[in-house]
Amino acid sequence: MSRRPRQVLEDVRRELAPGERENRLVPAIAAGTAPLTVLSELAAQQHRIITSDRRSLLVLAARCADGPAGEYFAGLADGESRALELLDAFAARCGLAPRETAARRPLPGCQAYPAYVAWLALNGDPAGVVLAFTANFAAWGGYCAAVSTGLRRHYGFGDADCAFFDFFARPDPASEESAVAVLESLAPDGERISAGRGYGQLLQAYELMFWNTLADAPAGRQKR
């Protein structure tokens, strides 16, 4: 690995940062113009995503058992479990009971992201996946911070209602250090780093597809 792992992470994160105007929903929530029906759809689709991503992360942890990468992915899976618990309060504040959340139909544009994460779990180079996740987590965390602020300011949501977004919005230095340790242990070459950039480009595209699909979703989704 010709460059220091931390520099590689920073470079990939900067290169894959989304543009300010690419996400059409988060600014609407931040400004208080998104309808509550869109927020409830966000909760329902996130429930599916987190449930899927947790399994995918456990697959990655098993693939990388007994090494820093295995511990890293297992830690991310634990975080998804915690996030799933916090999501319940947000869904309830949006008017969804647990059964109603599960009854919402999956939106293809929202579920492309976890489908690709599942592909990465089976096929991705672990070092490249770490790079892609690091870039995506930066974008996702920024979106969550903006959503949390908008929910409090314009929708009257309380701390418990926003805890899901607060969880992801908070910087996690420990996760960053773990990612650096994984790259140090795996020492990816230029080809594997390039693969990680490719993974990250797709993750970022699917991330935006998630938000913009919700922005375009009709009100009052039907149950299955």
PDB file of N, CA and C in Angstrom, residues 61-111:
ATOM      1  N   ALA A  61     -18.547 -10.093   8.301  1.00  0.00           N
ATOM      2  CA  ALA A  61     -17.783 -10.409   9.514  1.00  0.00           C
ATOM      3  C   ALA A  61     -17.332 -11.864   9.503  1.00  0.00           C
ATOM      4  N   ALA A  62     -18.203 -12.754   9.047  1.00  0.00           N
ATOM      5  CA  ALA A  62     -17.840 -14.173   8.988  1.00  0.00           C
ATOM      6  C   ALA A  62     -16.751 -14.418   7.949  1.00  0.00           C
ATOM      7  N   ARG A  63     -16.815 -13.705   6.841  1.00  0.00           N
ATOM      8  CA  ARG A  63     -15.783 -13.853   5.812  1.00  0.00           C
ATOM      9  C   ARG A  63     -14.416 -13.411   6.323  1.00  0.00           C
ATOM     10  N   CYS A  64     -14.409 -12.474   7.258  1.00  0.00           N
ATOM     11  CA  CYS A  64     -13.154 -11.879   7.734  1.00  0.00           C
ATOM     12  C   CYS A  64     -12.876 -12.225   9.189  1.00  0.00           C
ATOM     13  N   ALA A  65     -13.402 -13.351   9.641  1.00  0.00           N
ATOM     14  CA  ALA A  65     -13.277 -13.728  11.053  1.00  0.00           C
ATOM     15  C   ALA A  65     -11.817 -13.787  11.482  1.00  0.00           C
ATOM     16  N   ASP A  66     -11.599 -13.520  12.762  1.00  0.00           N
ATOM     17  CA  ASP A  66     -10.269 -13.613  13.384  1.00  0.00           C
ATOM     18  C   ASP A  66      -9.299 -12.550  12.879  1.00  0.00           C
ATOM     19  N   GLY A  67      -9.818 -11.449  12.388  1.00  0.00           N
ATOM     20  CA  GLY A  67      -8.962 -10.348  11.963  1.00  0.00           C
ATOM     21  C   GLY A  67      -9.637  -9.029  12.239  1.00  0.00           C
ATOM     22  N   PRO A  68      -8.917  -7.928  12.080  1.00  0.00           N
ATOM     23  CA  PRO A  68      -9.522  -6.608  12.323  1.00  0.00           C
ATOM     24  C   PRO A  68     -10.757  -6.346  11.478  1.00  0.00           C
ATOM     25  N   ALA A  69     -10.784  -6.843  10.254  1.00  0.00           N
ATOM     26  CA  ALA A  69     -11.947  -6.613   9.392  1.00  0.00           C
ATOM     27  C   ALA A  69     -13.180  -7.304   9.955  1.00  0.00           C
ATOM     28  N   GLY A  70     -13.007  -8.509  10.492  1.00  0.00           N
ATOM     29  CA  GLY A  70     -14.140  -9.215  11.081  1.00  0.00           C
ATOM     30  C   GLY A  70     -14.722  -8.459  12.252  1.00  0.00           C
ATOM     31  N   GLU A  71     -13.863  -7.927  13.090  1.00  0.00           N
ATOM     32  CA  GLU A  71     -14.330  -7.141  14.236  1.00  0.00           C
ATOM     33  C   GLU A  71     -15.014  -5.856  13.772  1.00  0.00           C
ATOM     34  N   TYR A  72     -14.464  -5.245  12.731  1.00  0.00           N
ATOM     35  CA  TYR A  72     -15.036  -4.006  12.200  1.00  0.00           C
ATOM     36  C   TYR A  72     -16.449  -4.238  11.693  1.00  0.00           C
ATOM     37  N   PHE A  73     -16.640  -5.249  10.859  1.00  0.00           N
ATOM     38  CA  PHE A  73     -17.965  -5.497  10.296  1.00  0.00           C
ATOM     39  C   PHE A  73     -18.951  -5.972  11.364  1.00  0.00           C
ATOM     40  N   ALA A  74     -18.473  -6.746  12.321  1.00  0.00           N
ATOM     41  CA  ALA A  74     -19.353  -7.170  13.411  1.00  0.00           C
ATOM     42  C   ALA A  74     -19.812  -5.961  14.232  1.00  0.00           C
ATOM     43  N   GLY A  75     -18.918  -5.013  14.438  1.00  0.00           N
ATOM     44  CA  GLY A  75     -19.292  -3.803  15.158  1.00  0.00           C
ATOM     45  C   GLY A  75     -20.334  -2.987  14.413  1.00  0.00           C
ATOM     46  N   LEU A  76     -20.205  -2.933  13.093  1.00  0.00           N
ATOM     47  CA  LEU A  76     -21.217  -2.240  12.298  1.00  0.00           C
ATOM     48  C   LEU A  76     -22.566  -2.942  12.397  1.00  0.00           C
ATOM     49  N   ALA A  77     -22.545  -4.268  12.419  1.00  0.00           N
ATOM     50  CA  ALA A  77     -23.799  -5.019  12.564  1.00  0.00           C
ATOM     51  C   ALA A  77     -24.453  -4.726  13.904  1.00  0.00           C
ATOM     52  N   ASP A  78     -23.662  -4.625  14.963  1.00  0.00           N
ATOM     53  CA  ASP A  78     -24.211  -4.261  16.275  1.00  0.00           C
ATOM     54  C   ASP A  78     -24.858  -2.879  16.221  1.00  0.00           C
ATOM     55  N   GLY A  79     -24.231  -1.969  15.494  1.00  0.00           N
ATOM     56  CA  GLY A  79     -24.797  -0.637  15.354  1.00  0.00           C
ATOM     57  C   GLY A  79     -26.136  -0.666  14.639  1.00  0.00           C
ATOM     58  N   GLU A  80     -26.277  -1.524  13.645  1.00  0.00           N
ATOM     59  CA  GLU A  80     -27.553  -1.655  12.944  1.00  0.00           C
ATOM     60  C   GLU A  80     -28.642  -2.177  13.881  1.00  0.00           C
ATOM     61  N   SER A  81     -28.271  -3.081  14.767  1.00  0.00           N
ATOM     62  CA  SER A  81     -29.246  -3.586  15.741  1.00  0.00           C
ATOM     63  C   SER A  81     -29.740  -2.462  16.634  1.00  0.00           C
ATOM     64  N   ARG A  82     -28.830  -1.622  17.079  1.00  0.00           N
ATOM     65  CA  ARG A  82     -29.215  -0.484  17.915  1.00  0.00           C
ATOM     66  C   ARG A  82     -30.082   0.493  17.120  1.00  0.00           C
ATOM     67  N   ALA A  83     -29.717   0.742  15.881  1.00  0.00           N
ATOM     68  CA  ALA A  83     -30.487   1.667  15.048  1.00  0.00           C
ATOM     69  C   ALA A  83     -31.909   1.162  14.831  1.00  0.00           C
ATOM     70  N   LEU A  84     -32.053  -0.140  14.674  1.00  0.00           N
ATOM     71  CA  LEU A  84     -33.383  -0.705  14.456  1.00  0.00           C
ATOM     72  C   LEU A  84     -34.278  -0.453  15.668  1.00  0.00           C
ATOM     73  N   GLU A  85     -33.709  -0.532  16.854  1.00  0.00           N
ATOM     74  CA  GLU A  85     -34.477  -0.231  18.064  1.00  0.00           C
ATOM     75  C   GLU A  85     -34.901   1.234  18.097  1.00  0.00           C
ATOM     76  N   LEU A  86     -33.993   2.120  17.724  1.00  0.00           N
ATOM     77  CA  LEU A  86     -34.286   3.553  17.758  1.00  0.00           C
ATOM     78  C   LEU A  86     -35.292   3.964  16.692  1.00  0.00           C
ATOM     79  N   LEU A  87     -35.348   3.204  15.605  1.00  0.00           N
ATOM     80  CA  LEU A  87     -36.246   3.552  14.513  1.00  0.00           C
ATOM     81  C   LEU A  87     -37.709   3.455  14.921  1.00  0.00           C
ATOM     82  N   ASP A  88     -38.014   2.598  15.879  1.00  0.00           N
ATOM     83  CA  ASP A  88     -39.406   2.396  16.293  1.00  0.00           C
ATOM     84  C   ASP A  88     -40.061   3.703  16.749  1.00  0.00           C
ATOM     85  N   ALA A  89     -39.334   4.503  17.513  1.00  0.00           N
ATOM     86  CA  ALA A  89     -39.898   5.758  18.023  1.00  0.00           C
ATOM     87  C   ALA A  89     -40.183   6.726  16.878  1.00  0.00           C
ATOM     88  N   PHE A  90     -39.287   6.796  15.902  1.00  0.00           N
ATOM     89  CA  PHE A  90     -39.516   7.670  14.755  1.00  0.00           C
ATOM     90  C   PHE A  90     -40.727   7.207  13.962  1.00  0.00           C
ATOM     91  N   ALA A  91     -40.826   5.903  13.710  1.00  0.00           N
ATOM     92  CA  ALA A  91     -41.969   5.371  12.964  1.00  0.00           C
ATOM     93  C   ALA A  91     -43.279   5.654  13.703  1.00  0.00           C
ATOM     94  N   ALA A  92     -43.281   5.451  15.019  1.00  0.00           N
ATOM     95  CA  ALA A  92     -44.485   5.699  15.807  1.00  0.00           C
ATOM     96  C   ALA A  92     -44.888   7.166  15.753  1.00  0.00           C
ATOM     97  N   ARG A  93     -43.904   8.065  15.810  1.00  0.00           N
ATOM     98  CA  ARG A  93     -44.198   9.505  15.740  1.00  0.00           C
ATOM     99  C   ARG A  93     -44.772   9.887  14.374  1.00  0.00           C
ATOM    100  N   CYS A  94     -44.427   9.104  13.355  1.00  0.00           N
ATOM    101  CA  CYS A  94     -44.972   9.329  12.013  1.00  0.00           C
ATOM    102  C   CYS A  94     -46.328   8.663  11.825  1.00  0.00           C
ATOM    103  N   GLY A  95     -46.817   7.993  12.867  1.00  0.00           N
ATOM    104  CA  GLY A  95     -48.136   7.387  12.802  1.00  0.00           C
ATOM    105  C   GLY A  95     -48.160   5.930  12.398  1.00  0.00           C
ATOM    106  N   LEU A  96     -47.020   5.255  12.434  1.00  0.00           N
ATOM    107  CA  LEU A  96     -46.946   3.855  12.027  1.00  0.00           C
ATOM    108  C   LEU A  96     -46.785   2.944  13.244  1.00  0.00           C
ATOM    109  N   ALA A  97     -47.676   1.978  13.363  1.00  0.00           N
ATOM    110  CA  ALA A  97     -47.492   0.904  14.334  1.00  0.00           C
ATOM    111  C   ALA A  97     -46.499  -0.096  13.741  1.00  0.00           C
ATOM    112  N   PRO A  98     -45.837  -0.914  14.580  1.00  0.00           N
ATOM    113  CA  PRO A  98     -44.864  -1.876  14.046  1.00  0.00           C
ATOM    114  C   PRO A  98     -45.415  -2.748  12.925  1.00  0.00           C
ATOM    115  N   ARG A  99     -46.654  -3.201  13.057  1.00  0.00           N
ATOM    116  CA  ARG A  99     -47.229  -4.047  12.015  1.00  0.00           C
ATOM    117  C   ARG A  99     -47.422  -3.269  10.720  1.00  0.00           C
ATOM    118  N   GLU A 100     -47.778  -2.002  10.846  1.00  0.00           N
ATOM    119  CA  GLU A 100     -47.964  -1.166   9.657  1.00  0.00           C
ATOM    120  C   GLU A 100     -46.628  -0.895   8.968  1.00  0.00           C
ATOM    121  N   THR A 101     -45.582  -0.727   9.761  1.00  0.00           N
ATOM    122  CA  THR A 101     -44.254  -0.511   9.177  1.00  0.00           C
ATOM    123  C   THR A 101     -43.857  -1.703   8.319  1.00  0.00           C
ATOM    124  N   ALA A 102     -44.060  -2.903   8.837  1.00  0.00           N
ATOM    125  CA  ALA A 102     -43.702  -4.111   8.098  1.00  0.00           C
ATOM    126  C   ALA A 102     -44.597  -4.346   6.887  1.00  0.00           C
ATOM    127  N   ALA A 103     -45.814  -3.773   6.914  1.00  0.00           N
ATOM    128  CA  ALA A 103     -46.771  -4.010   5.832  1.00  0.00           C
ATOM    129  C   ALA A 103     -46.526  -3.131   4.610  1.00  0.00           C
ATOM    130  N   ARG A 104     -45.700  -2.102   4.749  1.00  0.00           N
ATOM    131  CA  ARG A 104     -45.451  -1.230   3.610  1.00  0.00           C
ATOM    132  C   ARG A 104     -44.697  -1.976   2.512  1.00  0.00           C
ATOM    133  N   ARG A 105     -45.081  -1.731   1.286  1.00  0.00           N
ATOM    134  CA  ARG A 105     -44.401  -2.361   0.162  1.00  0.00           C
ATOM    135  C   ARG A 105     -42.983  -1.812   0.005  1.00  0.00           C
ATOM    136  N   PRO A 106     -42.041  -2.659  -0.396  1.00  0.00           N
ATOM    137  CA  PRO A 106     -40.702  -2.135  -0.686  1.00  0.00           C
ATOM    138  C   PRO A 106     -40.729  -1.303  -1.955  1.00  0.00           C
ATOM    139  N   LEU A 107     -40.057  -0.187  -1.941  1.00  0.00           N
ATOM    140  CA  LEU A 107     -39.908   0.642  -3.130  1.00  0.00           C
ATOM    141  C   LEU A 107     -38.582   0.273  -3.793  1.00  0.00           C
ATOM    142  N   PRO A 108     -38.586  -0.143  -5.048  1.00  0.00           N
ATOM    143  CA  PRO A 108     -37.346  -0.584  -5.696  1.00  0.00           C
ATOM    144  C   PRO A 108     -36.214   0.434  -5.605  1.00  0.00           C
ATOM    145  N   GLY A 109     -36.558   1.711  -5.802  1.00  0.00           N
ATOM    146  CA  GLY A 109     -35.522   2.729  -5.745  1.00  0.00           C
ATOM    147  C   GLY A 109     -34.910   2.887  -4.367  1.00  0.00           C
ATOM    148  N   CYS A 110     -35.642   2.533  -3.326  1.00  0.00           N
ATOM    149  CA  CYS A 110     -35.117   2.580  -1.961  1.00  0.00           C
ATOM    150  C   CYS A 110     -34.332   1.321  -1.613  1.00  0.00           C
ATOM    151  N   GLN A 111     -34.751   0.194  -2.157  1.00  0.00           N
ATOM    152  CA  GLN A 111     -34.149  -1.076  -1.771  1.00  0.00           C
ATOM    153  C   GLN A 111     -32.980  -1.492  -2.644  1.00  0.00           C
TER     154      GLN A 111
END
